[in-house]
XYZ file of C-alpha atoms in Angstrom:
242
model
C 34.174 8.403 29.975
C 31.340 9.696 28.492
C 28.943 10.572 31.193
C 25.209 12.323 30.353
C 22.473 14.036 33.901
C 19.131 12.952 33.569
C 17.875 16.337 31.614
C 20.533 16.111 29.016
C 19.620 12.402 28.401
C 15.808 12.858 28.275
C 17.145 15.854 26.240
C 18.114 13.799 23.493
C 16.019 11.172 23.143
C 12.623 12.949 23.358
C 12.471 11.515 26.211
C 10.523 13.274 30.361
C 12.189 13.100 32.941
C 9.623 11.835 34.827
C 9.626 8.823 33.120
C 13.497 8.172 33.520
C 13.370 8.962 36.727
C 9.886 6.090 36.611
C 12.797 3.391 34.877
C 15.297 4.317 37.743
C 12.423 3.316 40.183
C 11.447 0.318 39.443
C 15.093 -0.313 39.294
C 14.604 -0.774 35.093
C 17.185 1.788 34.029
C 18.981 2.624 36.545
C 22.347 5.645 36.093
C 25.121 3.776 36.683
C 27.402 6.484 38.264
C 26.578 9.722 41.020
C 28.926 12.268 40.682
C 30.221 14.293 44.428
C 26.642 16.177 44.706
C 25.223 13.230 43.967
C 23.463 13.587 41.019
C 22.824 10.537 38.589
C 24.958 10.120 35.647
C 24.319 7.314 32.434
C 27.056 5.115 30.509
C 27.392 4.965 27.212
C 26.167 1.200 28.708
C 23.296 3.356 30.110
C 22.068 5.410 27.284
C 22.050 1.302 24.790
C 20.081 0.176 27.200
C 17.527 2.880 27.395
C 17.519 2.295 22.944
C 16.707 -1.201 24.379
C 13.660 -0.107 26.186
C 12.517 2.427 23.570
C 12.373 0.111 21.245
C 10.908 -2.775 23.216
C 7.938 -0.459 23.970
C 7.404 0.476 20.340
C 6.952 -3.037 19.925
C 3.899 -2.853 22.503
C 5.518 -4.502 24.867
C 4.802 -4.326 28.218
C 7.333 -2.732 31.116
C 7.185 -6.269 33.110
C 7.892 -7.645 30.230
C 10.839 -5.324 28.879
C 12.493 -6.162 32.402
C 11.932 -10.069 31.914
C 13.610 -9.911 28.574
C 16.021 -6.955 29.045
C 19.096 -8.500 29.847
C 18.356 -12.192 28.125
C 18.082 -10.786 24.446
C 21.267 -9.137 22.963
C 20.508 -5.419 21.309
C 21.096 -7.212 17.882
C 18.407 -9.214 17.912
C 16.401 -6.233 19.073
C 16.974 -4.218 16.598
C 16.191 -7.210 14.071
C 12.290 -7.566 16.339
C 12.712 -3.789 14.947
C 12.891 -4.537 11.803
C 11.310 -7.231 11.009
C 8.470 -4.984 12.845
C 8.414 -1.737 10.520
C 8.885 -4.058 7.701
C 5.244 -5.625 8.979
C 4.384 -2.390 9.497
C 5.251 -0.907 6.001
C 3.340 -3.896 4.598
C 0.132 -2.283 6.065
C 0.977 1.586 4.458
C 1.208 -0.130 1.374
C -1.766 -1.248 1.153
C -4.276 1.215 2.986
C -1.673 3.742 0.303
C -3.082 1.133 -2.390
C -7.153 1.305 -0.701
C -6.702 4.655 -0.999
C -5.633 5.212 -4.920
C -8.689 2.348 -5.050
C -10.986 4.626 -3.985
C -10.216 7.275 -5.800
C -9.880 6.345 -8.594
C -13.170 4.455 -7.860
C -14.877 7.773 -7.497
C -13.271 9.381 -10.638
C -15.389 6.708 -12.758
C -19.001 6.634 -10.774
C -20.624 9.360 -9.205
C -20.608 7.940 -5.610
C -20.192 3.963 -4.396
C -21.979 2.079 -1.779
C -20.207 0.368 1.563
C -20.813 -2.790 -0.126
C -19.050 -1.400 -3.516
C -16.140 0.029 -1.298
C -16.159 -3.588 1.185
C -15.784 -6.075 -2.162
C -13.440 -3.856 -3.711
C -11.160 -1.695 -1.121
C -11.078 -4.543 1.517
C -11.307 -7.827 -1.350
C -9.345 -11.027 0.450
C -4.699 -10.425 -1.388
C -4.915 -12.710 -4.074
C -7.651 -11.935 -5.097
C -7.267 -9.068 -7.352
C -4.792 -11.389 -9.406
C -6.841 -14.056 -10.182
C -7.119 -13.146 -13.633
C -3.837 -13.796 -13.981
C -3.900 -16.900 -13.570
C -5.445 -17.106 -17.592
C -1.919 -16.643 -18.826
C 0.575 -18.507 -19.759
C 3.768 -17.942 -17.418
C 5.983 -15.970 -19.414
C 3.520 -13.655 -20.166
C 1.920 -13.549 -16.752
C 5.154 -11.486 -16.047
C 4.827 -9.096 -18.225
C 0.819 -8.642 -17.606
C 1.397 -8.762 -14.010
C 4.089 -5.048 -15.512
C 1.783 -3.282 -17.972
C -1.737 -3.589 -16.394
C -3.545 -0.784 -14.860
C -4.694 -1.567 -11.544
C -7.630 0.180 -9.455
C -5.034 1.396 -6.540
C -2.421 2.717 -9.367
C -2.035 6.464 -9.596
C -0.323 6.007 -13.228
C -1.006 8.162 -15.586
C -1.500 5.303 -17.276
C -4.191 3.990 -15.255
C -5.422 7.830 -15.508
C -5.868 7.709 -18.820
C -7.762 4.458 -19.018
C -9.707 5.640 -15.951
C -10.308 8.935 -17.763
C -11.739 6.737 -21.446
C -14.178 4.527 -18.658
C -15.451 8.201 -17.968
C -16.435 9.411 -21.446
C -17.305 5.788 -22.035
C -19.813 6.290 -19.687
C -20.759 9.627 -20.083
C -21.485 8.625 -23.809
C -24.580 6.153 -22.594
C -25.568 8.467 -19.988
C -25.923 11.145 -23.153
C -27.133 8.219 -25.572
C -24.288 9.329 -27.925
C -23.613 6.327 -29.988
C -20.309 4.755 -30.404
C -20.390 5.434 -34.193
C -20.637 9.188 -33.210
C -17.335 11.106 -33.714
C -16.931 10.550 -29.501
C -17.276 7.165 -30.315
C -14.537 7.075 -32.711
C -12.472 9.915 -31.077
C -12.647 7.425 -27.892
C -12.125 3.804 -29.635
C -9.037 6.043 -31.297
C -7.999 6.435 -27.690
C -7.738 3.685 -26.633
C -6.593 1.736 -29.805
C -3.447 3.583 -28.966
C -3.403 3.062 -25.652
C -3.619 -0.639 -26.263
C -0.884 -0.605 -28.441
C 1.480 0.888 -25.661
C 0.345 -1.274 -23.220
C 0.375 -5.206 -24.774
C 3.585 -3.551 -26.706
C 1.780 -3.642 -30.264
C 0.978 -7.322 -29.082
C -2.592 -7.781 -30.847
C -2.558 -11.812 -29.977
C -1.949 -11.007 -26.126
C -4.333 -7.793 -26.310
C -7.183 -9.590 -27.197
C -7.117 -12.260 -24.480
C -7.559 -10.328 -22.082
C -9.693 -8.367 -23.432
C -11.798 -11.788 -23.279
C -11.090 -12.004 -19.625
C -11.858 -8.648 -19.080
C -15.642 -10.019 -20.910
C -15.517 -12.742 -17.460
C -17.714 -11.445 -14.134
C -15.122 -9.782 -11.725
C -16.254 -12.569 -8.842
C -14.730 -14.663 -11.135
C -11.542 -12.686 -12.161
C -11.085 -10.809 -9.487
C -10.703 -7.091 -11.454
C -12.773 -4.119 -11.580
C -15.895 -4.331 -12.526
C -16.972 -2.878 -16.114
C -20.738 -2.950 -16.622
C -21.537 -5.201 -20.754
C -23.254 -1.572 -21.128
C -19.629 0.024 -21.432
C -17.629 -2.577 -22.670
C -20.384 -3.902 -25.098
C -20.018 0.588 -25.863
C -16.253 -0.111 -26.574
C -16.529 -3.213 -28.699
C -18.742 -1.995 -30.930
C -16.050 1.717 -31.195
C -12.923 -0.786 -31.807
C -15.832 -2.565 -34.329
C -16.289 0.789 -36.382
C -13.409 2.049 -36.460
C -12.320 -0.737 -37.898
C -14.347 -0.903 -40.679
C -14.167 2.505 -41.691
């Protein structure tokens, strides 16, 4: 039968000898064996018990509560609980990643951000950013949810849309008209990008842009100023005439 000294267990599980001795002192985890020299040794069952303690500690359970439940729940039950906890942590982490990506994209589109903008856009209630989808049919919803760029996206298409918006804002700031060569270049890229995004479905694309015109508070989409939207529409209309 395999047995491990306190030092071996401490090294193997990256836990201090002092902590193991404390667990022994409070009768939370006592080594099952003593050799002829009086040295304590842990059995495999002891190590499983230690694993249960460490998992429950990772769930922020106090030692006194661990002591109470330790022998009342199985190792599998603890693992299931730990799995659920990790899933929750993963969700939080993914949300934080999305929020950070959103801020990066927002800073790419705007030179500075107010706390009010950050709070409203990044910490909006769950599901709020999906309200725009309610304007479409069920079969369209599935398609749009996979192709529409999201503020939190770091993919190539999202970055291309961000770049286009920055170009439009530059044009507006520098009084460059939508009918100018730069305006037409923007229209050309935007039309190609939109065609790729909507897979050539011009009807669906038009309906989406109609929704895009609605207030961001109603749709949950990233707010684009009327000035920017007007520039885009004028440049596209002019390109259609040419």
